[in-house]
């Protein structure tokens, strides 16, 4: 099969940018991204590129180049499936909130719905590519649905996990460390499907960076990569607490260990805790898989990465309370940043959410400024916790689109996201507008201690014991 038409089901943080780059690099292939969420599709089709539903540096230019040429966004899911030679599944796989595996296993209902839809609509042979992060052996579930409810159509299932990180998605897609493609390499049809997908990536990725494996290795590699990355963050965060108690500095420790070529310098930035849609979900998934095979020590080992992350968020808010004379009741605390990292408007699992929840439990009033996150999303994140009523969240949290206002009359500023613009603020002016003593709790370690202390702030930096 020569791939001429691609359909991608799911126009989210993964599907949107990935398909935009495929379309840009493969002008000979028509790429249609479909979603059941009409307003999301409308936003992808928006003439004003600032309104795209996903904020990623560089994405607007790529969409501008390819959209309407060979990149299309549509809600006509059936049509796009029927016409496609290759179908990517990029729907969400959140952690289950009900039943067996609640709070741990990935909820595959969206994946299953996609598989059933493909089976119902397809009249010609298809290659189905799993792009969503999935528990190992999901491909066999998809195969079983396609083979048993289909109409004589032949399917090949490939696993092609996404390693892009938000905020750098476009660069990660254009210059990936590697592309991983898992498939049925024991049959000729399977090998052919693998090579069809390899050929697509080979339009811009050097062939020696395109790895092919069996399906299970590919699926497990995604979980493993995220577990290892998250583990590095929890490891450095564990050391940050030791630093604060011993007078060491976590940045100096990170630099010293990162120069060991066996360890390397990346993912050693101490923080208020990792967030994002993948790390926690994938580790919980791994823990669930380990437990389901009776591998309890393996499960406990990985679970500790999550427990450490929860502890880091908790101790950050505890420190704010104890520093502000053991009470934040009625005090205004300003959050600079709400996104789970800089350069994204995504807030899924952001550390800010738990820190805010803890402080609201202590009766604080919170004001928030984030350059890319709007009030609606912040309230939705808090409402989702169900800790208090939606009215109460709106009463206790004020969202500003101006950082100076957010900091006015504040007792303490907490930095939750490492947005570059925070570094260059006029901290002298901010100090003047605050209650004294004025505190800064730098959960990302981005500000200069001496500068802030010279202005008059009481400055706490994560991982600094000086
Ligand atoms: C991650 C993986 O990196 C990516 O390969 C996968 O496809 C999806 O999950 P993402 O969640 O977008 O990507 O962001 P990432 O850059 O990995 O950061 C995750 C979290 O860890 C963020 O909250 C970030 O602030 C935090 N982090 C990261 C640290 O606290 N310290 C670090 O040194 C690195
Ligand atoms: P990710 O970060 O994995 O891309 P998102 O939640 O951003 O996750 O995107 C997943 C998208 O998949 C959502 O926009 C959702 O509406 C869409 N989706 C889920 N199920 C289906 C389905 N059966 N058909 C079409 N789109 C779907």
Short mmCIF file of C-alpha atoms and ligand atoms in Angstrom, two decimals:
data_model
loop_
_atom_site.label_atom_id
_atom_site.label_comp_id
_atom_site.label_asym_id
_atom_site.label_seq_id
_atom_site.Cartn_x
_atom_site.Cartn_y
_atom_site.Cartn_z
CA UNK A 1 0.00 0.00 0.00
CA UNK A 2 1.31 3.40 -0.89
CA UNK A 3 0.12 5.81 1.78
CA UNK A 4 -1.73 8.73 0.23
CA UNK A 5 -4.26 9.55 2.91
CA UNK A 6 -3.83 9.66 6.65
CA UNK A 7 -6.56 10.14 9.22
CA UNK A 8 -5.78 11.00 12.82
CA UNK A 9 -8.50 10.48 15.43
CA UNK A 10 -8.02 12.98 18.26
CA UNK A 11 -7.00 16.62 17.72
CA UNK A 12 -5.32 17.17 21.08
CA UNK A 13 -1.81 17.97 22.29
CA UNK A 14 -0.40 14.90 20.55
CA UNK A 15 -2.57 14.51 17.43
CA UNK A 16 -2.58 18.18 16.42
CA UNK A 17 1.16 18.98 16.42
CA UNK A 18 2.21 15.53 15.18
CA UNK A 19 -0.09 15.63 12.17
CA UNK A 20 0.82 19.24 11.41
CA UNK A 21 4.48 18.23 11.13
CA UNK A 22 3.71 15.09 9.06
CA UNK A 23 1.62 17.23 6.69
CA UNK A 24 4.32 19.88 6.44
CA UNK A 25 7.03 17.33 5.68
CA UNK A 26 4.93 15.11 3.38
CA UNK A 27 3.08 17.42 0.97
CA UNK A 28 2.18 14.35 -1.15
CA UNK A 29 0.05 12.91 1.69
CA UNK A 30 -3.36 14.27 2.67
CA UNK A 31 -3.67 14.41 6.45
CA UNK A 32 -7.09 14.82 8.07
CA UNK A 33 -7.33 15.27 11.82
CA UNK A 34 -10.75 14.51 13.27
CA UNK A 35 -12.28 14.97 16.68
CA UNK A 36 -15.72 14.66 18.22
CA UNK A 37 -15.12 17.95 20.02
CA UNK A 38 -16.47 20.47 17.53
CA UNK A 39 -15.19 23.58 19.27
CA UNK A 40 -11.68 22.11 19.26
CA UNK A 41 -11.89 21.50 15.51
CA UNK A 42 -13.24 25.02 15.00
CA UNK A 43 -10.28 26.35 16.95
CA UNK A 44 -7.83 24.37 14.76
CA UNK A 45 -9.55 25.93 11.73
CA UNK A 46 -9.48 29.41 13.20
CA UNK A 47 -8.15 32.11 10.88
CA UNK A 48 -6.49 33.77 13.84
CA UNK A 49 -3.54 31.47 14.56
CA UNK A 50 -3.38 32.75 18.14
CA UNK A 51 -6.64 30.87 18.72
CA UNK A 52 -5.26 27.38 17.97
CA UNK A 53 -6.32 25.09 20.84
CA UNK A 54 -2.75 24.03 21.59
CA UNK A 55 -0.06 26.61 22.29
CA UNK A 56 3.33 25.39 21.10
CA UNK A 57 6.19 27.63 19.98
CA UNK A 58 6.49 27.37 16.17
CA UNK A 59 3.26 25.44 15.64
CA UNK A 60 1.33 28.36 14.17
CA UNK A 61 3.77 28.71 11.26
CA UNK A 62 3.55 25.02 10.43
CA UNK A 63 -0.25 25.03 10.55
CA UNK A 64 -0.28 28.14 8.39
CA UNK A 65 1.87 26.46 5.76
CA UNK A 66 0.04 23.13 5.56
CA UNK A 67 -3.56 23.85 6.52
CA UNK A 68 -5.88 23.84 3.49
CA UNK A 69 -3.06 22.39 1.36
CA UNK A 70 -2.80 18.86 2.68
CA UNK A 71 -3.73 19.33 6.34
CA UNK A 72 -7.41 19.39 7.30
CA UNK A 73 -9.31 19.47 10.57
CA UNK A 74 -12.81 18.01 10.56
CA UNK A 75 -15.58 16.54 12.68
CA UNK A 76 -16.56 14.09 9.95
CA UNK A 77 -14.87 11.13 11.60
CA UNK A 78 -16.48 8.42 9.44
CA UNK A 79 -15.55 10.02 6.15
CA UNK A 80 -11.92 10.51 7.15
CA UNK A 81 -11.65 6.90 8.38
CA UNK A 82 -13.26 5.50 5.24
CA UNK A 83 -10.91 7.38 2.93
CA UNK A 84 -7.67 6.80 4.85
CA UNK A 85 -4.94 4.23 4.14
CA UNK A 86 -3.45 4.80 7.57
CA UNK A 87 -5.28 5.79 10.76
CA UNK A 88 -3.54 7.19 13.81
CA UNK A 89 -5.34 6.87 17.12
CA UNK A 90 -4.44 9.88 19.29
CA UNK A 91 -7.25 10.00 21.79
CA UNK A 92 -6.85 10.51 25.51
CA UNK A 93 -6.23 7.59 27.85
CA UNK A 94 -6.80 9.08 31.31
CA UNK A 95 -6.39 7.15 34.54
CA UNK A 96 -9.58 5.24 35.34
CA UNK A 97 -11.84 6.99 37.84
CA UNK A 98 -14.14 4.04 38.43
CA UNK A 99 -14.25 0.26 38.83
CA UNK A 100 -11.32 -2.14 38.68
CA UNK A 101 -7.98 -0.38 38.49
CA UNK A 102 -9.56 2.90 39.62
CA UNK A 103 -6.89 5.55 40.16
CA UNK A 104 -4.25 3.42 38.45
CA UNK A 105 -5.08 1.67 35.20
CA UNK A 106 -5.51 3.60 31.95
CA UNK A 107 -9.09 4.02 30.85
CA UNK A 108 -9.26 2.53 27.38
CA UNK A 109 -12.85 3.32 26.58
CA UNK A 110 -11.94 6.05 24.09
CA UNK A 111 -9.50 3.73 22.34
CA UNK A 112 -12.09 0.98 22.15
CA UNK A 113 -14.69 3.38 20.74
CA UNK A 114 -12.21 4.36 18.04
CA UNK A 115 -11.50 0.73 17.17
CA UNK A 116 -15.22 0.00 16.89
CA UNK A 117 -15.75 3.06 14.73
CA UNK A 118 -12.91 2.00 12.41
CA UNK A 119 -14.37 -1.52 12.19
CA UNK A 120 -17.81 -0.17 11.38
CA UNK A 121 -16.80 2.28 8.70
CA UNK A 122 -13.87 0.67 6.86
CA UNK A 123 -14.36 -0.81 3.40
CA UNK A 124 -10.69 -1.08 2.46
CA UNK A 125 -7.52 -2.40 4.15
CA UNK A 126 -6.05 -0.09 6.80
CA UNK A 127 -2.94 0.36 8.86
CA UNK A 128 -3.96 1.41 12.37
CA UNK A 129 -1.29 3.22 14.37
CA UNK A 130 -1.50 3.60 18.15
CA UNK A 131 -0.15 6.98 19.09
CA UNK A 132 -1.80 7.35 22.50
CA UNK A 133 0.19 6.05 25.45
CA UNK A 134 -1.24 2.66 26.18
CA UNK A 135 -0.83 -0.20 28.57
CA UNK A 136 1.25 -2.99 27.16
CA UNK A 137 -0.74 -5.40 25.01
CA UNK A 138 -3.42 -2.90 24.01
CA UNK A 139 -2.64 -3.59 20.37
CA UNK A 140 -4.03 -7.09 20.81
CA UNK A 141 -7.31 -5.64 22.14
CA UNK A 142 -7.57 -3.35 19.14
CA UNK A 143 -6.78 -6.25 16.82
CA UNK A 144 -9.44 -8.41 18.40
CA UNK A 145 -12.12 -5.73 17.94
CA UNK A 146 -11.10 -5.02 14.36
CA UNK A 147 -10.88 -8.68 13.37
CA UNK A 148 -14.15 -9.71 14.97
CA UNK A 149 -16.51 -6.91 14.17
CA UNK A 150 -15.10 -5.88 10.79
CA UNK A 151 -16.29 -6.73 7.31
CA UNK A 152 -13.50 -8.75 5.78
CA UNK A 153 -11.15 -5.79 5.72
CA UNK A 154 -7.51 -6.51 6.68
CA UNK A 155 -5.82 -4.46 9.37
CA UNK A 156 -2.25 -4.07 10.47
CA UNK A 157 -1.72 -2.61 13.94
CA UNK A 158 1.38 -0.59 14.66
CA UNK A 159 2.56 1.06 17.86
CA UNK A 160 4.25 4.43 17.32
CA UNK A 161 4.55 6.07 20.73
CA UNK A 162 4.97 9.81 20.91
CA UNK A 163 7.98 11.16 22.75
CA UNK A 164 7.31 14.86 22.21
CA UNK A 165 7.34 17.05 25.28
CA UNK A 166 4.94 19.96 25.50
CA UNK A 167 6.50 23.35 25.02
CA UNK A 168 9.11 21.85 22.70
CA UNK A 169 6.74 19.66 20.65
CA UNK A 170 7.63 21.16 17.30
CA UNK A 171 11.40 20.79 17.81
CA UNK A 172 10.92 17.28 19.21
CA UNK A 173 8.90 16.32 16.13
CA UNK A 174 11.26 17.93 13.64
CA UNK A 175 14.44 16.60 15.23
CA UNK A 176 13.49 13.53 17.28
CA UNK A 177 16.13 11.60 19.24
CA UNK A 178 14.45 8.54 17.78
CA UNK A 179 11.19 7.38 16.24
CA UNK A 180 9.90 4.08 17.51
CA UNK A 181 7.68 1.83 15.43
CA UNK A 182 6.42 -1.48 16.76
CA UNK A 183 4.66 -3.98 14.55
CA UNK A 184 4.17 -7.59 13.60
CA UNK A 185 7.65 -8.19 12.25
CA UNK A 186 7.01 -11.93 11.91
CA UNK A 187 4.76 -11.62 8.83
CA UNK A 188 5.25 -10.05 5.42
CA UNK A 189 2.10 -7.91 5.82
CA UNK A 190 3.37 -6.70 9.20
CA UNK A 191 6.80 -5.86 7.78
CA UNK A 192 5.19 -4.00 4.90
CA UNK A 193 3.06 -1.90 7.28
CA UNK A 194 6.13 -1.08 9.38
CA UNK A 195 8.04 -0.02 6.28
CA UNK A 196 5.14 2.17 5.10
CA UNK A 197 5.29 4.12 8.37
CA UNK A 198 9.10 4.21 8.31
CA UNK A 199 8.90 5.76 4.83
CA UNK A 200 6.67 8.55 6.10
CA UNK A 201 9.09 9.55 8.86
CA UNK A 202 12.07 9.10 6.53
CA UNK A 203 10.88 12.22 4.70
CA UNK A 204 12.64 14.20 7.42
CA UNK A 205 14.14 11.85 10.03
CA UNK A 206 17.46 10.06 9.31
CA UNK A 207 16.74 6.35 8.88
CA UNK A 208 19.20 5.31 11.58
CA UNK A 209 17.02 7.15 14.10
CA UNK A 210 13.93 5.16 13.17
CA UNK A 211 13.83 2.03 15.32
CA UNK A 212 11.56 -0.89 14.59
CA UNK A 213 10.61 -3.42 17.25
CA UNK A 214 7.85 -5.82 18.09
CA UNK A 215 4.63 -4.21 19.31
CA UNK A 216 5.09 -5.06 22.99
CA UNK A 217 8.61 -3.61 23.17
CA UNK A 218 7.38 -0.42 21.57
CA UNK A 219 4.44 -0.03 23.95
CA UNK A 220 6.57 -0.80 27.00
CA UNK A 221 9.36 1.54 25.89
CA UNK A 222 7.04 4.52 26.12
CA UNK A 223 6.04 3.72 29.69
CA UNK A 224 9.65 2.99 30.57
CA UNK A 225 10.94 6.27 29.12
CA UNK A 226 8.42 8.31 31.06
CA UNK A 227 9.01 6.33 34.25
CA UNK A 228 12.78 6.89 34.00
CA UNK A 229 12.37 10.63 33.32
CA UNK A 230 9.91 11.08 36.18
CA UNK A 231 12.20 9.08 38.44
CA UNK A 232 15.05 11.50 37.74
CA UNK A 233 12.84 14.41 38.77
CA UNK A 234 11.72 12.67 41.95
CA UNK A 235 15.33 11.70 42.70
CA UNK A 236 16.61 15.28 42.37
CA UNK A 237 13.59 16.54 44.33
CA UNK A 238 14.36 14.07 47.12
CA UNK A 239 17.89 15.49 47.22
CA UNK A 240 16.51 19.05 47.22
CA UNK A 241 14.99 18.41 50.63
CA UNK A 242 18.29 17.10 51.94
CA UNK A 243 20.01 20.20 50.53
CA UNK A 244 17.63 22.53 52.35
CA UNK A 245 18.45 20.77 55.60
CA UNK A 246 22.20 20.56 55.18
CA UNK A 247 23.23 23.84 53.57
CA UNK A 248 24.01 22.28 50.19
CA UNK A 249 22.59 23.73 46.99
CA UNK A 250 20.67 21.48 44.62
CA UNK A 251 21.81 23.34 41.51
CA UNK A 252 25.43 22.79 42.47
CA UNK A 253 24.76 19.13 43.21
CA UNK A 254 22.87 18.71 39.92
CA UNK A 255 25.73 20.30 37.99
CA UNK A 256 28.30 18.14 39.71
CA UNK A 257 26.49 14.87 39.06
CA UNK A 258 25.27 15.90 35.60
CA UNK A 259 28.87 16.24 34.37
CA UNK A 260 29.28 12.53 34.93
CA UNK A 261 28.67 11.32 31.40
CA UNK A 262 26.97 8.22 32.79
CA UNK A 263 24.34 10.42 34.44
CA UNK A 264 24.10 13.38 32.04
CA UNK A 265 22.79 16.89 32.70
CA UNK A 266 19.14 16.72 31.65
CA UNK A 267 16.08 16.31 33.86
CA UNK A 268 17.95 17.28 37.00
CA UNK A 269 16.12 20.51 37.73
CA UNK A 270 14.61 20.48 41.20
CA UNK A 271 11.03 21.71 41.18
CA UNK A 272 7.82 21.95 43.10
CA UNK A 273 6.97 18.59 41.53
CA UNK A 274 6.42 17.18 38.08
CA UNK A 275 3.08 17.46 36.34
CA UNK A 276 1.76 16.88 32.85
CA UNK A 277 -0.54 14.38 31.31
CA UNK A 278 1.99 11.56 31.06
CA UNK A 279 4.33 10.99 33.98
CA UNK A 280 1.89 10.20 36.74
CA UNK A 281 -0.52 8.37 34.46
CA UNK A 282 2.16 6.21 32.90
CA UNK A 283 3.78 5.29 36.20
CA UNK A 284 0.40 4.40 37.71
CA UNK A 285 -0.18 2.31 34.65
CA UNK A 286 3.18 0.58 35.08
CA UNK A 287 2.40 -0.05 38.75
CA UNK A 288 -0.95 -1.53 37.77
CA UNK A 289 0.62 -3.79 35.16
CA UNK A 290 3.28 -4.96 37.63
CA UNK A 291 0.65 -5.71 40.26
CA UNK A 292 -1.50 -7.57 37.79
CA UNK A 293 1.44 -9.93 37.17
CA UNK A 294 2.00 -10.26 40.93
CA UNK A 295 5.24 -8.26 40.75
CA UNK A 296 4.64 -6.38 43.97
CA UNK A 297 8.22 -5.26 44.60
CA UNK A 298 8.42 -3.81 41.11
CA UNK A 299 5.09 -2.04 41.66
CA UNK A 300 6.23 -0.58 45.00
CA UNK A 301 9.50 0.58 43.51
CA UNK A 302 7.84 2.68 40.80
CA UNK A 303 5.02 3.88 43.03
CA UNK A 304 7.60 5.57 45.22
CA UNK A 305 8.33 8.01 42.38
CA UNK A 306 4.73 9.27 42.65
CA UNK A 307 4.77 9.34 46.45
CA UNK A 308 7.93 11.45 46.37
CA UNK A 309 6.30 13.81 43.89
CA UNK A 310 3.22 14.22 46.10
CA UNK A 311 5.49 14.86 49.06
CA UNK A 312 7.36 17.59 47.16
CA UNK A 313 4.11 19.45 46.41
CA UNK A 314 2.88 19.01 49.97
CA UNK A 315 6.08 20.24 51.58
CA UNK A 316 6.12 23.29 49.32
CA UNK A 317 2.69 24.39 50.57
CA UNK A 318 3.52 23.36 54.15
CA UNK A 319 6.58 25.58 53.99
CA UNK A 320 4.51 28.55 52.85
CA UNK A 321 2.16 28.10 55.79
CA UNK A 322 4.88 27.64 58.39
CA UNK A 323 6.96 30.55 57.04
CA UNK A 324 3.95 32.88 57.14
CA UNK A 325 3.84 32.44 60.93
CA UNK A 326 1.83 29.21 60.79
CA UNK A 327 -1.26 30.77 59.32
CA UNK A 328 -2.31 31.86 55.86
CA UNK A 329 -5.95 32.31 56.85
CA UNK A 330 -7.29 35.39 55.06
CA UNK A 331 -3.86 36.14 53.56
CA UNK A 332 -3.39 36.74 49.88
CA UNK A 333 -0.92 34.36 48.27
CA UNK A 334 0.03 35.04 44.65
CA UNK A 335 0.75 32.22 42.23
CA UNK A 336 2.98 33.11 39.33
CA UNK A 337 2.35 30.30 36.86
CA UNK A 338 -0.29 27.63 36.70
CA UNK A 339 0.81 25.53 33.68
CA UNK A 340 2.69 22.31 34.52
CA UNK A 341 5.80 23.72 32.81
CA UNK A 342 6.72 26.77 30.77
CA UNK A 343 5.76 27.35 27.13
CA UNK A 344 2.52 25.41 27.28
CA UNK A 345 -1.07 26.25 28.14
CA UNK A 346 -1.59 22.72 29.46
CA UNK A 347 -2.36 22.39 33.17
CA UNK A 348 -2.99 18.67 33.51
CA UNK A 349 -1.60 17.38 36.83
CA UNK A 350 0.17 20.71 37.37
CA UNK A 351 1.78 21.01 40.81
CA UNK A 352 -0.04 24.36 41.16
CA UNK A 353 -3.35 22.54 41.59
CA UNK A 354 -2.36 20.58 44.67
CA UNK A 355 -0.46 23.49 46.19
CA UNK A 356 -3.53 25.71 45.72
CA UNK A 357 -5.81 23.08 47.20
CA UNK A 358 -3.60 22.75 50.28
CA UNK A 359 -3.46 26.51 50.80
CA UNK A 360 -7.21 26.91 50.35
CA UNK A 361 -7.66 24.24 53.01
CA UNK A 362 -5.70 26.62 55.23
CA UNK A 363 -8.15 29.40 54.29
CA UNK A 364 -5.72 31.38 52.13
CA UNK A 365 -6.93 33.61 49.31
CA UNK A 366 -5.12 32.95 46.09
CA UNK A 367 -4.50 35.22 43.15
CA UNK A 368 -3.07 33.72 39.98
CA UNK A 369 -1.29 35.00 36.93
CA UNK A 370 -0.17 32.71 34.11
CA UNK A 371 0.78 34.10 30.70
CA UNK A 372 -1.06 31.36 28.80
CA UNK A 373 -3.65 29.83 31.10
CA UNK A 374 -7.08 31.43 31.35
CA UNK A 375 -9.38 31.70 34.37
CA UNK A 376 -11.85 29.16 33.05
CA UNK A 377 -9.19 26.43 32.98
CA UNK A 378 -7.93 27.27 36.46
CA UNK A 379 -11.42 27.07 37.95
CA UNK A 380 -12.10 23.85 36.04
CA UNK A 381 -8.89 22.31 37.49
CA UNK A 382 -9.98 23.23 41.02
CA UNK A 383 -13.60 22.18 40.55
CA UNK A 384 -12.41 18.79 39.27
CA UNK A 385 -10.87 18.08 42.69
CA UNK A 386 -14.28 18.35 44.31
CA UNK A 387 -12.69 19.61 47.53
CA UNK A 388 -15.06 22.59 47.74
CA UNK A 389 -17.91 24.09 45.78
CA UNK A 390 -17.38 25.78 42.50
CA UNK A 391 -18.72 29.04 44.00
CA UNK A 392 -16.18 28.83 46.77
CA UNK A 393 -13.32 28.27 44.32
CA UNK A 394 -14.43 31.40 42.46
CA UNK A 395 -14.66 33.37 45.68
CA UNK A 396 -11.24 32.33 47.00
CA UNK A 397 -9.23 32.34 43.77
CA UNK A 398 -8.86 35.47 41.64
CA UNK A 399 -7.27 35.15 38.23
CA UNK A 400 -5.49 38.16 36.74
CA UNK A 401 -4.20 38.91 33.29
CA UNK A 402 -1.67 41.31 34.72
CA UNK A 403 1.14 40.14 37.05
CA UNK A 404 1.44 43.43 38.97
CA UNK A 405 -2.20 43.30 39.95
CA UNK A 406 -1.85 39.67 40.97
CA UNK A 407 0.98 40.64 43.34
CA UNK A 408 -0.60 43.76 44.84
CA UNK A 409 -1.24 43.52 48.61
CA UNK A 410 0.04 39.98 48.58
CA UNK A 411 1.73 38.38 51.61
CA UNK A 412 3.75 35.95 49.57
CA UNK A 413 4.45 35.03 45.96
CA UNK A 414 4.81 31.40 44.96
CA UNK A 415 6.49 30.60 41.65
CA UNK A 416 4.87 27.47 40.27
CA UNK A 417 5.94 27.56 36.62
CA UNK A 418 9.33 28.57 35.23
CA UNK A 419 8.05 31.09 32.64
CA UNK A 420 11.03 33.16 31.41
CA UNK A 421 9.14 36.45 31.76
CA UNK A 422 9.04 36.09 35.57
CA UNK A 423 12.82 36.52 35.73
CA UNK A 424 12.70 39.99 34.19
CA UNK A 425 9.86 41.46 36.22
CA UNK A 426 10.44 44.72 38.04
CA UNK A 427 10.78 42.99 41.41
CA UNK A 428 11.42 46.31 43.15
CA UNK A 429 7.99 47.60 42.13
CA UNK A 430 6.36 44.33 43.07
CA UNK A 431 8.00 44.53 46.51
CA UNK A 432 6.65 48.02 47.07
CA UNK A 433 3.08 46.89 46.40
CA UNK A 434 3.15 43.93 48.83
CA UNK A 435 2.50 43.41 52.53
CA UNK A 436 5.70 43.31 54.59
CA UNK A 437 7.61 41.24 55.25
CA UNK A 438 7.26 40.22 51.62
CA UNK A 439 8.01 36.58 50.83
CA UNK A 440 8.90 34.80 47.60
CA UNK A 441 8.70 31.00 47.45
CA UNK A 442 10.54 30.00 44.31
CA UNK A 443 9.33 26.52 43.42
CA UNK A 444 11.37 26.50 40.20
CA UNK A 445 14.61 28.07 41.36
CA UNK A 446 14.58 30.69 38.59
CA UNK A 447 15.17 33.95 40.48
CA UNK A 448 18.37 35.45 41.81
CA UNK A 449 18.58 35.17 45.57
CA UNK A 450 20.89 38.13 46.08
CA UNK A 451 18.86 40.49 43.88
CA UNK A 452 15.65 39.64 45.71
CA UNK A 453 17.21 39.84 49.14
CA UNK A 454 18.79 43.20 48.31
CA UNK A 455 15.34 44.51 47.42
CA UNK A 456 14.08 43.34 50.80
CA UNK A 457 12.29 40.08 50.06
CA UNK A 458 12.48 37.05 52.29
CA UNK A 459 13.43 34.54 49.62
CA UNK A 460 13.04 30.75 49.69
CA UNK A 461 14.40 28.70 46.79
CA UNK A 462 13.62 25.03 46.37
CA UNK A 463 16.71 22.97 47.19
CA UNK A 464 18.81 25.81 48.58
CA UNK A 465 20.01 25.39 52.13
CA UNK A 466 22.10 28.55 52.31
C1 LIG B 1 6.82 14.00 28.92
C2 LIG B 1 8.00 13.33 28.20
O1 LIG B 1 9.16 14.16 28.34
C3 LIG B 1 7.67 13.09 26.74
O2 LIG B 1 8.72 12.39 26.09
C4 LIG B 1 6.39 12.28 26.65
O3 LIG B 1 6.02 12.09 25.31
C5 LIG B 1 5.27 12.96 27.40
O4 LIG B 1 5.65 13.21 28.76
P1 LIG B 1 5.86 16.47 29.07
O5 LIG B 1 4.97 15.93 30.14
O6 LIG B 1 5.25 17.28 27.97
O7 LIG B 1 6.64 15.28 28.34
O8 LIG B 1 6.97 17.41 29.75
P2 LIG B 1 8.40 17.17 30.44
O9 LIG B 1 9.34 18.16 29.86
O10 LIG B 1 8.82 15.77 30.41
O11 LIG B 1 8.13 17.64 31.94
C6 LIG B 1 7.28 16.92 32.81
C7 LIG B 1 7.25 17.56 34.18
O12 LIG B 1 8.50 17.38 34.85
C8 LIG B 1 7.00 19.06 34.15
O13 LIG B 1 6.12 19.41 35.20
C9 LIG B 1 8.37 19.66 34.38
O14 LIG B 1 8.31 20.94 34.95
C10 LIG B 1 8.97 18.63 35.32
N1 LIG B 1 10.44 18.63 35.28
C11 LIG B 1 11.11 18.26 34.16
C12 LIG B 1 11.15 18.99 36.43
O15 LIG B 1 10.57 19.31 37.44
N2 LIG B 1 12.52 18.96 36.39
C13 LIG B 1 13.21 18.60 35.27
O16 LIG B 1 14.46 18.60 35.32
C14 LIG B 1 12.48 18.25 34.12
P1 LIG B 2 -3.39 14.10 24.23
O1 LIG B 2 -2.55 14.94 25.16
O2 LIG B 2 -3.13 12.63 24.38
O3 LIG B 2 -3.33 14.55 22.82
P2 LIG B 2 -6.00 15.39 24.52
O4 LIG B 2 -7.01 15.22 25.59
O5 LIG B 2 -5.33 16.71 24.32
O6 LIG B 2 -4.91 14.25 24.75
O7 LIG B 2 -6.64 15.00 23.10
C1 LIG B 2 -7.40 13.86 22.86
C2 LIG B 2 -8.54 14.24 21.90
O8 LIG B 2 -9.21 13.03 21.48
C3 LIG B 2 -9.64 15.11 22.52
O9 LIG B 2 -9.75 16.32 21.78
C4 LIG B 2 -10.92 14.25 22.41
O10 LIG B 2 -12.07 15.02 22.10
C5 LIG B 2 -10.58 13.32 21.25
N1 LIG B 2 -11.36 12.08 21.23
C6 LIG B 2 -11.58 11.21 22.23
N2 LIG B 2 -12.33 10.17 21.80
C7 LIG B 2 -12.59 10.37 20.48
C8 LIG B 2 -13.32 9.64 19.46
N3 LIG B 2 -13.90 8.48 19.73
N4 LIG B 2 -13.38 10.17 18.22
C9 LIG B 2 -12.77 11.35 17.95
N5 LIG B 2 -12.07 12.08 18.85
C10 LIG B 2 -11.98 11.61 20.10
#
